[in-house]
PDB file of C-alpha atoms in Angstrom:
ATOM      1  CA  GLN A   1     -14.188  13.625  -0.945  1.00 87.00           C
ATOM      2  CA  VAL A   2     -11.372  11.234  -1.730  1.00 92.00           C
ATOM      3  CA  GLN A   3     -11.825   7.517  -2.186  1.00 94.00           C
ATOM      4  CA  LEU A   4      -9.234   4.745  -2.181  1.00 96.00           C
ATOM      5  CA  VAL A   5     -10.112   1.439  -3.786  1.00 95.00           C
ATOM      6  CA  GLU A   6      -7.853  -1.499  -3.009  1.00 96.00           C
ATOM      7  CA  SER A   7      -7.726  -4.781  -4.879  1.00 95.00           C
ATOM      8  CA  GLY A   8      -5.564  -7.827  -5.360  1.00 96.00           C
ATOM      9  CA  GLY A   9      -5.642  -9.614  -2.032  1.00 95.00           C
ATOM     10  CA  GLY A  10      -6.423 -13.283  -1.619  1.00 97.00           C
ATOM     11  CA  LEU A  11      -5.185 -16.692  -0.608  1.00 98.00           C
ATOM     12  CA  VAL A  12      -1.815 -17.840  -1.902  1.00 98.00           C
ATOM     13  CA  GLN A  13       0.549 -20.685  -1.121  1.00 98.00           C
ATOM     14  CA  PRO A  14       3.960 -20.026   0.421  1.00 98.00           C
ATOM     15  CA  GLY A  15       6.379 -18.945  -2.271  1.00 98.00           C
ATOM     16  CA  GLY A  16       3.606 -17.495  -4.379  1.00 98.00           C
ATOM     17  CA  SER A  17       2.987 -13.948  -5.562  1.00 98.00           C
ATOM     18  CA  LEU A  18       0.276 -11.332  -5.361  1.00 98.00           C
ATOM     19  CA  ARG A  19      -0.046  -7.803  -6.665  1.00 98.00           C
ATOM     20  CA  LEU A  20      -2.019  -5.245  -4.700  1.00 98.00           C
ATOM     21  CA  SER A  21      -3.417  -2.067  -6.228  1.00 98.00           C
ATOM     22  CA  CYS A  22      -4.811   1.067  -4.625  1.00 98.00           C
ATOM     23  CA  ALA A  23      -6.447   3.713  -6.789  1.00 97.00           C
ATOM     24  CA  ALA A  24      -7.246   7.182  -5.479  1.00 97.00           C
ATOM     25  CA  SER A  25     -10.040   9.291  -6.893  1.00 94.00           C
ATOM     26  CA  GLY A  26     -12.109  12.319  -6.002  1.00 93.00           C
ATOM     27  CA  SER A  27     -11.161  15.841  -5.006  1.00 90.00           C
ATOM     28  CA  ILE A  28      -7.402  15.585  -5.424  1.00 92.00           C
ATOM     29  CA  PHE A  29      -5.099  18.454  -6.350  1.00 93.00           C
ATOM     30  CA  SER A  30      -1.858  16.580  -5.759  1.00 93.00           C
ATOM     31  CA  ILE A  31      -0.650  13.345  -4.195  1.00 96.00           C
ATOM     32  CA  GLY A  32       2.483  13.036  -2.118  1.00 95.00           C
ATOM     33  CA  ALA A  33       3.727   9.894  -0.456  1.00 97.00           C
ATOM     34  CA  MET A  34       1.829   6.646  -0.845  1.00 98.00           C
ATOM     35  CA  GLY A  35       2.310   3.525   1.213  1.00 98.00           C
ATOM     36  CA  TRP A  36       1.226   0.069   2.225  1.00 98.00           C
ATOM     37  CA  TYR A  37       0.756  -1.099   5.791  1.00 98.00           C
ATOM     38  CA  ARG A  38       0.029  -4.541   7.182  1.00 98.00           C
ATOM     39  CA  GLN A  39      -1.889  -5.573  10.264  1.00 98.00           C
ATOM     40  CA  ALA A  40      -1.423  -9.162  11.314  1.00 95.00           C
ATOM     41  CA  PRO A  41      -3.893 -10.815  13.701  1.00 90.00           C
ATOM     42  CA  GLY A  42      -3.341  -9.535  17.232  1.00 92.00           C
ATOM     43  CA  LYS A  43      -0.638  -7.083  16.156  1.00 95.00           C
ATOM     44  CA  GLU A  44      -0.391  -3.406  15.456  1.00 96.00           C
ATOM     45  CA  ARG A  45      -0.449  -1.979  11.965  1.00 97.00           C
ATOM     46  CA  GLU A  46       3.069  -1.650  10.574  1.00 97.00           C
ATOM     47  CA  LEU A  47       4.635  -0.027   7.549  1.00 98.00           C
ATOM     48  CA  VAL A  48       5.473  -2.430   4.732  1.00 98.00           C
ATOM     49  CA  ALA A  49       6.620  -0.015   2.032  1.00 98.00           C
ATOM     50  CA  SER A  50       6.286   3.590   0.996  1.00 98.00           C
ATOM     51  CA  ILE A  51       7.033   5.650  -2.100  1.00 98.00           C
ATOM     52  CA  THR A  52       7.362   9.390  -2.559  1.00 97.00           C
ATOM     53  CA  SER A  53       6.041  11.427  -5.448  1.00 94.00           C
ATOM     54  CA  GLY A  54       9.587  11.298  -6.830  1.00 93.00           C
ATOM     55  CA  HIS A  55       9.551   7.502  -6.640  1.00 95.00           C
ATOM     56  CA  SER A  56      11.970   7.140  -3.741  1.00 97.00           C
ATOM     57  CA  THR A  57      11.096   3.961  -1.859  1.00 98.00           C
ATOM     58  CA  ASN A  58      11.379   2.607   1.651  1.00 98.00           C
ATOM     59  CA  TYR A  59      10.797  -0.969   2.825  1.00 98.00           C
ATOM     60  CA  ALA A  60      10.436  -2.844   6.067  1.00 98.00           C
ATOM     61  CA  ASP A  61      13.420  -5.121   6.610  1.00 98.00           C
ATOM     62  CA  SER A  62      11.163  -8.170   6.568  1.00 97.00           C
ATOM     63  CA  VAL A  63      10.100  -7.585   2.951  1.00 98.00           C
ATOM     64  CA  LYS A  64      13.249  -6.220   1.346  1.00 98.00           C
ATOM     65  CA  GLY A  65      14.152  -8.149  -1.769  1.00 97.00           C
ATOM     66  CA  ARG A  66      10.683  -9.727  -1.983  1.00 98.00           C
ATOM     67  CA  PHE A  67       8.239  -6.821  -2.277  1.00 98.00           C
ATOM     68  CA  THR A  68       8.302  -3.935  -4.733  1.00 98.00           C
ATOM     69  CA  ILE A  69       6.252  -0.777  -4.390  1.00 98.00           C
ATOM     70  CA  SER A  70       5.541   1.386  -7.425  1.00 98.00           C
ATOM     71  CA  ARG A  71       3.147   4.090  -8.492  1.00 97.00           C
ATOM     72  CA  ASP A  72       1.510   5.471 -11.592  1.00 96.00           C
ATOM     73  CA  ASN A  73       1.037   9.184 -11.012  1.00 95.00           C
ATOM     74  CA  ALA A  74      -1.181   9.555 -14.080  1.00 94.00           C
ATOM     75  CA  LYS A  75      -3.601   7.036 -12.596  1.00 96.00           C
ATOM     76  CA  ASN A  76      -3.179   8.076  -8.935  1.00 96.00           C
ATOM     77  CA  THR A  77      -2.461   4.430  -8.212  1.00 97.00           C
ATOM     78  CA  VAL A  78       0.044   2.662  -6.007  1.00 98.00           C
ATOM     79  CA  TYR A  79       0.996  -0.979  -6.399  1.00 98.00           C
ATOM     80  CA  LEU A  80       2.648  -3.576  -4.204  1.00 98.00           C
ATOM     81  CA  GLN A  81       4.173  -6.563  -5.973  1.00 98.00           C
ATOM     82  CA  MET A  82       4.691  -9.326  -3.425  1.00 98.00           C
ATOM     83  CA  ASN A  83       6.879 -12.283  -4.342  1.00 98.00           C
ATOM     84  CA  SER A  84       8.175 -15.245  -2.349  1.00 98.00           C
ATOM     85  CA  LEU A  85       5.337 -14.836   0.090  1.00 98.00           C
ATOM     86  CA  LYS A  86       5.645 -16.382   3.543  1.00 98.00           C
ATOM     87  CA  PRO A  87       2.976 -17.348   6.083  1.00 97.00           C
ATOM     88  CA  GLU A  88       4.154 -14.498   8.297  1.00 96.00           C
ATOM     89  CA  ASP A  89       3.136 -12.044   5.555  1.00 97.00           C
ATOM     90  CA  THR A  90      -0.496 -12.876   6.325  1.00 97.00           C
ATOM     91  CA  GLY A  91      -2.622  -9.926   7.373  1.00 97.00           C
ATOM     92  CA  VAL A  92      -4.839  -7.113   6.222  1.00 98.00           C
ATOM     93  CA  PHE A  93      -3.007  -4.737   3.909  1.00 98.00           C
ATOM     94  CA  TYR A  94      -3.991  -1.077   3.928  1.00 98.00           C
ATOM     95  CA  CYS A  95      -2.845   1.604   1.530  1.00 97.00           C
ATOM     96  CA  ASN A  96      -2.497   5.188   2.594  1.00 96.00           C
ATOM     97  CA  VAL A  97      -2.128   8.335   0.572  1.00 97.00           C
ATOM     98  CA  TYR A  98      -1.086  11.865   1.465  1.00 96.00           C
ATOM     99  CA  PHE A  99      -2.883  14.361  -0.720  1.00 95.00           C
ATOM    100  CA  THR A 100      -3.926  17.957  -0.988  1.00 93.00           C
ATOM    101  CA  ALA A 101      -7.445  18.780  -2.104  1.00 90.00           C
ATOM    102  CA  SER A 102      -6.608  22.264  -3.321  1.00 89.00           C
ATOM    103  CA  TRP A 103      -3.610  24.536  -3.855  1.00 87.00           C
ATOM    104  CA  GLY A 104      -2.358  25.985  -0.584  1.00 86.00           C
ATOM    105  CA  LEU A 105      -4.086  23.513   1.698  1.00 88.00           C
ATOM    106  CA  ALA A 106      -2.181  21.365   4.165  1.00 91.00           C
ATOM    107  CA  PRO A 107      -1.837  17.685   3.224  1.00 92.00           C
ATOM    108  CA  SER A 108      -4.399  15.190   4.446  1.00 94.00           C
ATOM    109  CA  VAL A 109      -4.085  11.425   4.738  1.00 96.00           C
ATOM    110  CA  LYS A 110      -6.547   8.840   3.531  1.00 96.00           C
ATOM    111  CA  TRP A 111      -6.600   5.131   4.320  1.00 97.00           C
ATOM    112  CA  GLY A 112      -7.970   2.358   2.163  1.00 96.00           C
ATOM    113  CA  GLN A 113     -10.508  -0.140   3.446  1.00 95.00           C
ATOM    114  CA  GLY A 114      -7.973  -2.960   3.637  1.00 96.00           C
ATOM    115  CA  THR A 115      -7.532  -6.153   1.666  1.00 97.00           C
ATOM    116  CA  GLN A 116      -6.864  -9.554   3.191  1.00 97.00           C
ATOM    117  CA  VAL A 117      -3.733 -11.455   2.224  1.00 98.00           C
ATOM    118  CA  THR A 118      -3.460 -15.020   3.479  1.00 98.00           C
ATOM    119  CA  VAL A 119      -0.364 -17.105   2.841  1.00 98.00           C
ATOM    120  CA  SER A 120      -1.044 -20.726   3.643  1.00 97.00           C
ATOM    121  CA  SER A 121      -0.659 -24.187   2.204  1.00 95.00           C
TER     122      SER A 121
END
């Protein structure tokens, strides 16, 4: 079994910052890409940022220049630093992780439980 534990969400004023963390643990042989998704009220879940095992990153246009994704492979943890937050960033943020449980197995994907981010004055 693999578990993802997210933390760092909360209420912040426009222009403020938050840092999300997502730590993976359990039966993990290797971790590939890691990412953060956002689901705003009444909308579909969308990709915010992703990072490969080699630290190549990809961002949604709406967060470029404001958000930074990073990872610590030794800790199996992915981070999302969010600066200059806007009300439209509000939503539930989910991390996801592609991993293999054992050598030779096909990758699986695991989703975190979600953490609420609310940007409001």
